[in-house]
XYZ file of C-alpha atoms in Angstrom:
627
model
C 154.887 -2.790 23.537
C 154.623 -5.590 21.020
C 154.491 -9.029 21.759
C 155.341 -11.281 19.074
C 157.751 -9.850 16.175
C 158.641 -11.338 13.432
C 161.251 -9.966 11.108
C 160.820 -9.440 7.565
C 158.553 -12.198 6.433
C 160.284 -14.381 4.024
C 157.737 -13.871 1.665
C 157.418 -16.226 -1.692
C 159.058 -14.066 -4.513
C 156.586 -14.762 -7.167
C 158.214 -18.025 -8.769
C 160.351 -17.316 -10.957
C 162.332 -19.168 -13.661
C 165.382 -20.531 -11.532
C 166.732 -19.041 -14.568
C 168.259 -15.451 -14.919
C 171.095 -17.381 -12.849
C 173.398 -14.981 -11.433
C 177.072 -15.684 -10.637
C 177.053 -18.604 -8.556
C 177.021 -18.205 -4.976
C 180.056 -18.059 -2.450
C 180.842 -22.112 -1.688
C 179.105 -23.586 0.611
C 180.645 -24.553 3.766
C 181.459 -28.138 4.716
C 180.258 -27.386 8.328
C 176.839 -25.481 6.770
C 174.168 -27.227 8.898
C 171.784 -26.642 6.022
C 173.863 -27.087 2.908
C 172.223 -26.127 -0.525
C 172.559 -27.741 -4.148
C 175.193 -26.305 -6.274
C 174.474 -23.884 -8.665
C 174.343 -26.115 -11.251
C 172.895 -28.571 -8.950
C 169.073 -30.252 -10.269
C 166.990 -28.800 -7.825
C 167.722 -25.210 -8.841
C 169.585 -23.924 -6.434
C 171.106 -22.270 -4.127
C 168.727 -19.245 -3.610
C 169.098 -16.463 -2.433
C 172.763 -15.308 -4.380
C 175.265 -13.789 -1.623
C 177.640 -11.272 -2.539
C 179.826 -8.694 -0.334
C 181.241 -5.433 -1.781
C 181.893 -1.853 -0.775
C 181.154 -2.674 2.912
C 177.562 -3.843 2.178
C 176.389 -7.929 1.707
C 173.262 -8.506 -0.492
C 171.694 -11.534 -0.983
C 169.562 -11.555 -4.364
C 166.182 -13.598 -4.453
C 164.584 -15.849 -6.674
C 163.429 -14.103 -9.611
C 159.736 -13.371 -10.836
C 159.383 -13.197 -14.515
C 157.124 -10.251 -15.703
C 156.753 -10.530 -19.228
C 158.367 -12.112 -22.377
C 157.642 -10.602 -25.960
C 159.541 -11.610 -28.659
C 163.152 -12.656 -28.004
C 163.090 -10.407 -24.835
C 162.407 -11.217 -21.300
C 162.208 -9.066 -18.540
C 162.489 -10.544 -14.772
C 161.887 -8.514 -11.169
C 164.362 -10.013 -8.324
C 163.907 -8.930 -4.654
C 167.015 -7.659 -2.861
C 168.504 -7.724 0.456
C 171.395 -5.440 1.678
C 172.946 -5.179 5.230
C 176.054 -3.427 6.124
C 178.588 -5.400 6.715
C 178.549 -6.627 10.836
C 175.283 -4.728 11.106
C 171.614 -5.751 11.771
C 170.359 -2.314 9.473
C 168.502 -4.198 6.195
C 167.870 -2.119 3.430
C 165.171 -4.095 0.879
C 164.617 -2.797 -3.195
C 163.958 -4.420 -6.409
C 166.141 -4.905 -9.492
C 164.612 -5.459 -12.888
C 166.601 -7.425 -15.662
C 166.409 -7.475 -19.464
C 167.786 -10.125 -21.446
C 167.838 -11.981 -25.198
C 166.523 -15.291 -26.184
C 167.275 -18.404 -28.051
C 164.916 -21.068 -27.432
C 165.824 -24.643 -28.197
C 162.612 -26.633 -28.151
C 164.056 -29.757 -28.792
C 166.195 -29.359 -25.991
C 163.321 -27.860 -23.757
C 166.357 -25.160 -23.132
C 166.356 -21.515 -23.277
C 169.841 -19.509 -24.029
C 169.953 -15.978 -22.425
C 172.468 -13.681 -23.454
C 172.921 -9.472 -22.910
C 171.569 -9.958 -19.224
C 171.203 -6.690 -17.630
C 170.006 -4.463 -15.299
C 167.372 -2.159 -16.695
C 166.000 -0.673 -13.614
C 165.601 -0.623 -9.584
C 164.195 0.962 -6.446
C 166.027 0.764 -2.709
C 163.554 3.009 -1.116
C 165.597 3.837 1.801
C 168.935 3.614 0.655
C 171.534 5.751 1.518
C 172.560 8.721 -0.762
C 175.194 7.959 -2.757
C 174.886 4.375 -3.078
C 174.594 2.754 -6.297
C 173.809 -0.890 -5.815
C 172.236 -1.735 -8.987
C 175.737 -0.715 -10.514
C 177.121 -3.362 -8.071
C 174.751 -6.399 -8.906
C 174.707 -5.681 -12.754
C 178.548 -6.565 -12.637
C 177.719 -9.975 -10.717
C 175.722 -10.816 -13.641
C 177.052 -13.332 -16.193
C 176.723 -12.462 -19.679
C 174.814 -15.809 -20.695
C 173.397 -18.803 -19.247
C 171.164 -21.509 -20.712
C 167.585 -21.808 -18.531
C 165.159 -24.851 -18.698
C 162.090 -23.886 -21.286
C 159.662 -25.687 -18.851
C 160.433 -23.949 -15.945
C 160.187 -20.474 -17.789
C 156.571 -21.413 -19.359
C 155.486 -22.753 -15.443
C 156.767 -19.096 -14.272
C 154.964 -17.345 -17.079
C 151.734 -19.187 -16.554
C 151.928 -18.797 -13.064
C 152.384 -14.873 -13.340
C 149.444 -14.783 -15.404
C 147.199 -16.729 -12.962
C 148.206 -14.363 -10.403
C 147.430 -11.651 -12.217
C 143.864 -12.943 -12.839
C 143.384 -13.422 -8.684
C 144.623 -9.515 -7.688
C 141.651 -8.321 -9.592
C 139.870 -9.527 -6.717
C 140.916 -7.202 -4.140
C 140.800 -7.839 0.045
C 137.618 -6.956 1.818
C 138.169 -3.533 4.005
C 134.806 -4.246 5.855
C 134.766 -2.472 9.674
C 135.039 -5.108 11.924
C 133.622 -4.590 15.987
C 136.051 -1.934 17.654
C 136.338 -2.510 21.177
C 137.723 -0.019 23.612
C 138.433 -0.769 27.219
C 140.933 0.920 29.383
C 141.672 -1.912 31.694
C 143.318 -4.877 31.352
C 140.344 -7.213 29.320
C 140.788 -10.638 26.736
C 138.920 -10.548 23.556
C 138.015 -14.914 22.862
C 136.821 -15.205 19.863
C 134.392 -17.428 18.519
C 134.502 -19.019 15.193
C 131.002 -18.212 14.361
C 127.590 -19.217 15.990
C 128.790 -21.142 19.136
C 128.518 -25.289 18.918
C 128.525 -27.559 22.019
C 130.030 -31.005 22.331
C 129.958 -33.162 24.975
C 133.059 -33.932 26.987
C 132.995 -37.873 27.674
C 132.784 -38.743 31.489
C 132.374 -35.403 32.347
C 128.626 -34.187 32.029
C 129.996 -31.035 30.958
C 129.834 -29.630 27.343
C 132.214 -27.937 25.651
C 132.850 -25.141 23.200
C 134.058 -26.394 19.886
C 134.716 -23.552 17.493
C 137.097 -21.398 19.801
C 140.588 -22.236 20.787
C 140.189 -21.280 24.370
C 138.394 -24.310 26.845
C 135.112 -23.041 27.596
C 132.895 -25.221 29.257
C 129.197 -25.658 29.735
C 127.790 -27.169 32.980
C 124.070 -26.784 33.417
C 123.285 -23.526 33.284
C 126.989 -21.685 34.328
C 129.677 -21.289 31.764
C 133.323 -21.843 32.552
C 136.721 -20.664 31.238
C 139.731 -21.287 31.722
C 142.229 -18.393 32.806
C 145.769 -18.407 34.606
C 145.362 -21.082 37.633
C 141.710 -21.361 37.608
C 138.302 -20.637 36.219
C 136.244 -17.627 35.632
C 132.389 -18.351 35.393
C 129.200 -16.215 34.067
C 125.683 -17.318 33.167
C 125.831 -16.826 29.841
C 129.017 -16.928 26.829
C 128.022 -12.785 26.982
C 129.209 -12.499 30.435
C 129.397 -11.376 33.010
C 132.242 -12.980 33.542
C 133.488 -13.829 37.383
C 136.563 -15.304 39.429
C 134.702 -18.952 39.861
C 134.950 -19.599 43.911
C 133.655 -23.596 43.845
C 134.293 -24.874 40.509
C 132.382 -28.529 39.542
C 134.847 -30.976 40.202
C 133.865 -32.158 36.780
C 136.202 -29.076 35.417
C 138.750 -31.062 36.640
C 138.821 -34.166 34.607
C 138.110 -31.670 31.457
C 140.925 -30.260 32.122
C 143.158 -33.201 32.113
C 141.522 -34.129 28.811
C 142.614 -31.072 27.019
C 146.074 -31.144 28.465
C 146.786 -34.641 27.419
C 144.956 -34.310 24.177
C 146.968 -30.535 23.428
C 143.655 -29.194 21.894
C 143.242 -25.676 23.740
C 144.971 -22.507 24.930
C 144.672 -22.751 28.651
C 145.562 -19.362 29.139
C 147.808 -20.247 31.038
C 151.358 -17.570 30.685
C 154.753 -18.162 31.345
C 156.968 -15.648 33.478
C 159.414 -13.939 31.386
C 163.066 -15.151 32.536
C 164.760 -13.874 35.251
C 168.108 -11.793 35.236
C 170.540 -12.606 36.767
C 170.683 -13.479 40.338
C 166.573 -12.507 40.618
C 164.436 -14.500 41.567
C 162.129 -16.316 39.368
C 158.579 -14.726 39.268
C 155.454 -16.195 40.237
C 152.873 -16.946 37.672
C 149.764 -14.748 37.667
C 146.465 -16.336 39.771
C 143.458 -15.488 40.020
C 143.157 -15.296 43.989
C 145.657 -12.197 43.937
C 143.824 -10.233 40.760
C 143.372 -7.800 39.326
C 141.042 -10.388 36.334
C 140.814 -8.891 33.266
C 137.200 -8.070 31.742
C 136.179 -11.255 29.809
C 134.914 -10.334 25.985
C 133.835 -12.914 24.005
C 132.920 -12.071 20.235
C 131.310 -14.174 17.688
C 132.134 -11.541 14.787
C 135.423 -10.362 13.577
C 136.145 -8.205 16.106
C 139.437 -5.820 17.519
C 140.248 -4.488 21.333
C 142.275 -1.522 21.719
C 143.353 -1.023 25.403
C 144.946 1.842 26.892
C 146.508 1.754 30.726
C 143.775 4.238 31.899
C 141.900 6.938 30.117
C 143.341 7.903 26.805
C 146.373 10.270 26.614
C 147.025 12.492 23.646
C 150.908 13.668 22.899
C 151.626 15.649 19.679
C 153.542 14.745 16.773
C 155.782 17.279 16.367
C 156.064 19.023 12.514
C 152.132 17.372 12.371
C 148.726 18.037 13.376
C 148.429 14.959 14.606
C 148.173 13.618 17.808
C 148.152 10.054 19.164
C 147.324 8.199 22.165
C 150.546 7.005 24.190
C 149.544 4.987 27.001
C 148.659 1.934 24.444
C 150.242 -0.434 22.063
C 147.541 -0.173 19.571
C 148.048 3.058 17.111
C 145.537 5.708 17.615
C 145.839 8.797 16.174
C 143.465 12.370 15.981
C 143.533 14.766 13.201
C 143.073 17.959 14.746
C 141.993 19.663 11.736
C 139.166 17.308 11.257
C 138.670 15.834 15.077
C 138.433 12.143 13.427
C 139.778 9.405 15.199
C 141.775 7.130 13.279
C 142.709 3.474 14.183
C 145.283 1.273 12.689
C 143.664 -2.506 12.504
C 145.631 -5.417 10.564
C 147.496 -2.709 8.364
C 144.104 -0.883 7.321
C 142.987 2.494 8.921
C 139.208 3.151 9.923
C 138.215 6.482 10.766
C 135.247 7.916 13.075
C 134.155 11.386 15.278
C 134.363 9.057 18.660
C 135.255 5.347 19.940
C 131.561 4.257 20.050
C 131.977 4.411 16.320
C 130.104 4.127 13.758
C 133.548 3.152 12.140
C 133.983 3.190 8.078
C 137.361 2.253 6.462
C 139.979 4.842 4.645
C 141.446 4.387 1.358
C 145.358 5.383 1.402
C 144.855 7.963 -0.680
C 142.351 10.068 1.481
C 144.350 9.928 4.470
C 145.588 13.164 6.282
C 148.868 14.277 4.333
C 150.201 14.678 7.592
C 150.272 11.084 8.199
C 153.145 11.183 5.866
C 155.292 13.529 8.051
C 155.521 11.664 10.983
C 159.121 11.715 12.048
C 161.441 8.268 11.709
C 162.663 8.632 15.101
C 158.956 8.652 16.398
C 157.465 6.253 18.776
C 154.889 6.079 16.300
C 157.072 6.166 13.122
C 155.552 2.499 12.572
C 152.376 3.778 11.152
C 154.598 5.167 8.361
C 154.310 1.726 7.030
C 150.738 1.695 6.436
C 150.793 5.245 4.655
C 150.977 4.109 0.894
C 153.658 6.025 -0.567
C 156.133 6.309 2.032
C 159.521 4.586 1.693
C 158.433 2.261 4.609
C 155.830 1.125 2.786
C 157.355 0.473 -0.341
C 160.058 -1.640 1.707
C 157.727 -3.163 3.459
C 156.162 -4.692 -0.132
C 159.659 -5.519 -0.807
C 160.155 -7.408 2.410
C 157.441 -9.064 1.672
C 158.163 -10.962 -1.009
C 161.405 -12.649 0.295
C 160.868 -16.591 0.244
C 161.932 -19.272 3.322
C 163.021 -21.974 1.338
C 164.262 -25.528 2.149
C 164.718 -28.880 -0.065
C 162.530 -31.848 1.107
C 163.417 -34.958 0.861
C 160.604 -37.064 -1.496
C 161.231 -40.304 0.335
C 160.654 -38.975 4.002
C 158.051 -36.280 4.330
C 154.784 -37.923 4.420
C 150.835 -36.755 4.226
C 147.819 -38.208 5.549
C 145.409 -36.116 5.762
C 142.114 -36.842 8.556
C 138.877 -36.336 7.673
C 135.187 -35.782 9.744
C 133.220 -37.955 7.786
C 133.626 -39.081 4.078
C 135.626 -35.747 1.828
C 133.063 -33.348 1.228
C 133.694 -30.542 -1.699
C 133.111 -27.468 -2.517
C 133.780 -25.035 -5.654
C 136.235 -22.398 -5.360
C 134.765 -19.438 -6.356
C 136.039 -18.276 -9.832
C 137.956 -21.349 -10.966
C 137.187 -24.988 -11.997
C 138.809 -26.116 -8.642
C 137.259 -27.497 -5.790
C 138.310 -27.972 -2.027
C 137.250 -30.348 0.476
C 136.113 -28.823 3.255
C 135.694 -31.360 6.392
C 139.449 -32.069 6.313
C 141.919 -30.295 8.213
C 144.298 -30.261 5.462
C 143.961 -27.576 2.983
C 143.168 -30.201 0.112
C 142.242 -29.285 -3.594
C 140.573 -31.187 -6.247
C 141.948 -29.953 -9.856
C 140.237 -32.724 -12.025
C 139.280 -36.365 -11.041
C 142.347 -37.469 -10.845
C 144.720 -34.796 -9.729
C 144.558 -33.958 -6.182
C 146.389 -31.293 -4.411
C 147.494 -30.350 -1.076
C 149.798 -28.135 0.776
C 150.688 -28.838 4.371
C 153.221 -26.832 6.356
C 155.126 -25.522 3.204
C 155.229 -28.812 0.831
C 153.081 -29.574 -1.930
C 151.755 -32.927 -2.179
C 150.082 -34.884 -5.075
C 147.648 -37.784 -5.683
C 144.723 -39.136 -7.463
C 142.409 -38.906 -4.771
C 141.858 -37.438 -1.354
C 142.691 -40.014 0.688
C 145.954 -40.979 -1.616
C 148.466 -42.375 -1.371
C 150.108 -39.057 -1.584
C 153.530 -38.337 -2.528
C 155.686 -35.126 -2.488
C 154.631 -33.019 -5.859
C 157.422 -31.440 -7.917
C 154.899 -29.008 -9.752
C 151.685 -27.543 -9.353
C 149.212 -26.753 -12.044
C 149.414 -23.279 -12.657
C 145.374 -22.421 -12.225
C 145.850 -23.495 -8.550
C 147.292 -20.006 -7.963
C 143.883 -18.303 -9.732
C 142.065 -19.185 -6.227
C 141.046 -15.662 -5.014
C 141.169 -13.932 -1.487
C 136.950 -14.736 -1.344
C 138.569 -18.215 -1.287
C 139.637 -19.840 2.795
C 142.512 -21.517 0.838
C 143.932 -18.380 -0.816
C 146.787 -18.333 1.153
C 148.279 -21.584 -0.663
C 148.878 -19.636 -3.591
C 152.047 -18.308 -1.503
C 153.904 -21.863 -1.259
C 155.837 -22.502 -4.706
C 157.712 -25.381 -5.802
C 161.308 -23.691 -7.573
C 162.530 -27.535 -8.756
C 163.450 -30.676 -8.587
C 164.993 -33.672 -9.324
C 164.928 -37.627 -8.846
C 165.346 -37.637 -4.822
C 164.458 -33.632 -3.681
C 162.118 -30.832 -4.283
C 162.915 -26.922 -3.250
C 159.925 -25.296 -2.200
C 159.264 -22.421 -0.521
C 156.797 -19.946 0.519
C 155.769 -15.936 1.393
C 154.506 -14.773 3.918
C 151.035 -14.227 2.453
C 151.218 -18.735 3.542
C 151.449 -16.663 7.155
C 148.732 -14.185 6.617
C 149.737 -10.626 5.267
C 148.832 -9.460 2.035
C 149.400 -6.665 -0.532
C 146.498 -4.106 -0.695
C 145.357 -2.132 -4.047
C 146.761 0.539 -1.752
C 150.098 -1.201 -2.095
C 151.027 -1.610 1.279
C 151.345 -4.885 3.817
C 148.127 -5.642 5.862
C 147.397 -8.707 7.351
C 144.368 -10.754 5.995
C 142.248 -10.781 3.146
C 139.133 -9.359 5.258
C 137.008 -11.849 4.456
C 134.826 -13.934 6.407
C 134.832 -17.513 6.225
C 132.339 -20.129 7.431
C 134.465 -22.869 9.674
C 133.513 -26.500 9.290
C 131.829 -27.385 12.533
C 131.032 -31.119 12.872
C 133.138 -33.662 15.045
C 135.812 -31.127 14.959
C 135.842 -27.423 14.326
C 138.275 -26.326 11.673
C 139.224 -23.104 11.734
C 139.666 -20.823 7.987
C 141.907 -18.051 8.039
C 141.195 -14.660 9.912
C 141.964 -11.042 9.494
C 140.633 -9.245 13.152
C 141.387 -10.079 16.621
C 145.121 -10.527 17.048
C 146.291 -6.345 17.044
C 148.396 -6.880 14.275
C 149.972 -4.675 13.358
C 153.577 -3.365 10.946
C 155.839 -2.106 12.794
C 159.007 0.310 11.683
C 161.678 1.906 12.817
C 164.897 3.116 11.639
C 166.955 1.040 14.125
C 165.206 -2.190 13.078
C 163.611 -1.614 9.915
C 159.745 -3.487 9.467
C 158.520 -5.886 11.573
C 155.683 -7.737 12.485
C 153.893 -7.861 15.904
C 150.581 -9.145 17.507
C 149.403 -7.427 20.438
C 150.688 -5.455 23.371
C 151.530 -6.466 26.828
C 150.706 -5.442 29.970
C 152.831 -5.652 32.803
C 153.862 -8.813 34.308
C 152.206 -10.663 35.915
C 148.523 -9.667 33.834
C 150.226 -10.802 30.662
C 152.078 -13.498 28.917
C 151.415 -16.670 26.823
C 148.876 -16.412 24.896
C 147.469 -13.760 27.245
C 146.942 -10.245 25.804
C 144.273 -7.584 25.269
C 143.382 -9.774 22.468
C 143.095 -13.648 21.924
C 142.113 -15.700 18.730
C 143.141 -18.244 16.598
C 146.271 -17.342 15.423
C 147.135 -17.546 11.577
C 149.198 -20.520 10.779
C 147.559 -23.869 9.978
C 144.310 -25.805 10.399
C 143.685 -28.012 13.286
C 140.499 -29.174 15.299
C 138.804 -28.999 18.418
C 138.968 -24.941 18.595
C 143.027 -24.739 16.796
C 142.300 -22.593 14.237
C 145.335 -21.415 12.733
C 148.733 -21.311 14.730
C 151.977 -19.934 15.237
C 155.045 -21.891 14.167
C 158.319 -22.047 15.864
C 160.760 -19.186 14.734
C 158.818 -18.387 11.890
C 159.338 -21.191 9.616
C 157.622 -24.054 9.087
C 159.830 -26.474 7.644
C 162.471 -26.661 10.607
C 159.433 -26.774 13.060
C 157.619 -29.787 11.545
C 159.833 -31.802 8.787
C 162.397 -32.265 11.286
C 165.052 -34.810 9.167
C 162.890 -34.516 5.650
C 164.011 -31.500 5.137
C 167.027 -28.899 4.565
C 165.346 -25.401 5.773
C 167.855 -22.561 3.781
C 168.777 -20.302 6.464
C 168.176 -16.481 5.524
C 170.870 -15.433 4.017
C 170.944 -11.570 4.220
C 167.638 -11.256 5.754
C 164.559 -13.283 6.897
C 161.871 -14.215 9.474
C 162.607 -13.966 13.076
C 159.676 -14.952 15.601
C 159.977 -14.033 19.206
C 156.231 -14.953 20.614
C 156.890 -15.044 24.282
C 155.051 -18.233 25.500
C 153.462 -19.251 22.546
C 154.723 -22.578 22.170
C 154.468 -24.633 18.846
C 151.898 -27.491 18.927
C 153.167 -31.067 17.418
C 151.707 -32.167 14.172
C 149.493 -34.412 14.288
């Protein structure tokens, strides 16, 4: 059963000219908790375009421009359609032509013969002909700024340049267990710090508390500690803990620098009684695994079972939330890992990764209805896939406020750089703040969805209103990749709109055009003071999920049966994918899904998904504050 889903992530539609402007959106409410600018309004907006016809509302997303030759430019908008009172989304792509006039004294553009040249709904019902519908919403002229459409171009280009260096697909370490066990993952070769007052030291480069006294190791787990001799195990119930665990403890509570471990019991119904949280004294403990590689755990609830796939000959293993599947033609095992599939004759491996296009044909017959009809999303080709690229590029936007959102970054030590592979850039990497150097005096960073500017690291920094187009050249080898997802879509004296893709999150497009989550590489963590955690692909079971009841989602592990799960507390455990922070963050989740109600609080407007969007249900993974 998955853990943490997260409906279809708002993912940054390539910026786009806010140009192409279809026909304005329905008014905005006067009791809209999040109003949006006019159509006309400065800042570009609103985004996405609402409509309702023929039983079916579609919301229209920013627009990506693909190419302009001559006096013609062609533009690729992501779509949105639900029927109407219904959770069902269908997701496709609409391509427009149109003419133009450019003005360059005017710095305007004047489109006319806008049309609809082509589209894809990859799962739409037959019959339906909703390219028909949204080429009649679209207005027969409108005048776009010349700036914004050059920015667009320029940035399509750069992107270009970075997807012709493609994610890593590099086996990580497959773990199989079939009891209940915790994969903690460290970042790397394991660093020590000691823990004032204490005597103890502690692990820095790992979000759980781990704890070195002497020569025992500690963790922390549920209501107490588990213990081994070495970070290898084996791990043990501790029966007389140092006292000095105590006062660590405290520390990391008040400070809000760890995972304790520590779950939450799912909510009662009704007139039942609340349930106790899990301890240690009534067990089972799960097996301890730590890893200092990228590294996955696939449990199953006892020994493997196999159930057929009927119309296949396939045949996958039920009794686990991980996806698992045997080719009986072949007898290779095949395991689904962060969207990519890695084949081999048995668990102990050796494991070796599988290009979409070799996979079993049968992979692509596995019935909708299926319990496993989720893997259909990871078979390139299939209209879940295709959707699920689709989804994928749907932005969360909001409008922030230049005079209230404020950056200043921390640093360990003076800024240190370093180049960014491929481009003139550089980053600095003993900050915790993703921050990039584009010459001497421009400085850019991105923190929790907003782009900031100044002329040198430390500032002053103010809210940017455009970003230099070669910042979006950085390339998956890069740890700060995944800022090429946040986009700035305009502006004016007093706001910026900005908005961002899930790639900002963590998935990613594959050559084998479907979703997967990370870019596969490896990245070395800055370890000083603080640990700062880059990005990571392995260790969290993520995994695309599909069905035809709920369409794609996203989830992150599989639970086992109160009490031996909850909070944080899974067959896996790692730093989650969100945002840099020290003292063994890593990366983290953010509240519902988006960033910018979680952490701008009053600077900002968040535009609430109109038509479709993120949802994030983590059971008892609670957001940290910013610091």
């Amino acid at each position: 059963m998955v853990t943490a889903l997260l409906r279809p992530a708002p993912s940054l539609l390539r910026l786009a000219a806010a140009a192409l402007l279809l026909a304005p959106a329905a008014p905005v409410r006067a009791d809209d908790p999040y109003p949006e600018p006019s159509a006309a309004g400065p800042v570009d907006g609103p985004w996405p375009r609402t409509y309702q016809e023929d039983g079916f509302d579609f919301a229209v997303y920013q627009p990506q421009v693909e190419k302009w030759e001559g006096d013609r430019i062609t533009s690729r908008f992501a779509v949105a359609v639900n029927r109407a009172g219904q959770e069902e989304t269908f997701y496709g792509v609409i391509w427009t032509q149109a003419r133009t006039d450019v003005d360059k004294e005017q710095g305007r553009v004047h489109l006319s013969d806008i049309r609809v040249v082509r589209s894809s709904f990859p799962s739409a019902p037959k019959g339906t002909n909703w390219a028909e519908v949204l080429d009649r919403k679209l207005p027969d002229d409108a005048d776009v700024s010349l700036e914004r459409l050059q920015t667009s171009l320029a940035i399509r280009t750069a992107e270009k340049r970075q997807k012709a260096v493609p994610v890593k697909n590099d086996p990580p370490a497959i773990l199989f267990r079939t009891a209940p066990a915790l994969l903690v993952y460290v970042d790397g070769e394991p660093v020590f710090r000691a823990v004032a007052g204490t005597g103890l030291m502690r692990l820095v480069n790992t979000r759980a508390l781990v704890l070195r006294g002497g020569e025992r190791f500690y963790l922390h787990l549920f209501d107490g500690w588990m213990e081994a001799p070495a970070l290898a195990g084996p791990w043990a119930v501790s029966r007389l803990p140092p006292t000095a665990l105590a006062s660590a403890l405290e520390a990391s509570r008040r400070a809000g620098d760890a995972d304790l471990l520590q779950p939450e019991p799912p909510e009662p119904e009704e007139g039942e009684p609340a349930a106790a949280l899990p301890s240690l004294a009534q067990g089972p403990v799960p097996e301890i695994i730590v890893a200092t590689r990228p590294t996955e755990l696939v449990v199953t609830e006892g020994p493997p079972e196999l159930e057929a796939i009927a119309g296949t000959g396939l045949l996958y293993w039920r009794n686990t939330g991980s996806t698992v599947v045997v080719d009986q033609a072949s007898g290779d095992l095949y395991a689904l890992l962060a969207g990519r599939w890695f084949r081999s004759r048995t668990t102990a491996g050796p494991w070796q990764f599988v290009p979409g296009k070799k996979l079993p044909r049968d992979f692509a017959r596995v019935p909708e209805g299926h319990e496993k009809a989720s893997l259909l999303t990871a078979v390139p080709g299939t209209p879940q896939a295709r959707e699920a690229v689709i989804a994928n590029s749907i932005p969360q936007t909001a409008v922030v406020n230049r005079g209230e959102a404020r950056l200043d970054p921390a640093f360990d030590g003076e800024p240190q750089l370093a180049p960014i592979e491929g481009t003139p850039l550089a980053y600095v990497v003993n900050s915790a703040t993703p921050i990039i150097r584009v010459d001497a005096q421009s400085w850019y960073a991105v923190v929790n969805g907003v782009w900031f500017v100044a002329t040198g690291p430390r500032g002053p920094w103010a809210v940017a209103d455009r970003v230099p187009a070669v910042i979006y050249t950085i390339p998956p080898s890069s740890p700060l990749h995944y800022v090429t997802y946040v986009r700035i879509y305009g502006a004016d004296a007093e706001a910026v709109r900005v908005g961002y893709t899930p790639g900002y999150l963590g998935t990613v497009v594959s050559p084998d055009y479907v979703v997967v989550y990370g870019t596969g590489w490896w990245y070395r963590p800055w370890i000083g003071t603080y640990w700062y955690g880059p990005p990571l692909t392995y260790g969290f079971g993520w995994n695309v999920t599909w069905s035809p009841w709920d369409g794609w989602t996203v989830g992150f592990g599989w639970d086992w049966p109160w009490p031996w799960y909850a909070g944080g507390v899974r067959p896996w455990w790692g730093p989650m994918p969100w945002a840099y922070r020290p003292w063994g963050w890593g990366y983290r989740p953010v509240s519902h899904g988006n960033v910018y109600g979680g952490y701008w609080g009053h600077a900002v407007r968040p535009a609430p998904p109109r038509g479709a969007g993120w949802r994030l249900a983590p059971p008892g993974i609670a957001p940290r504050p910013a610091p």
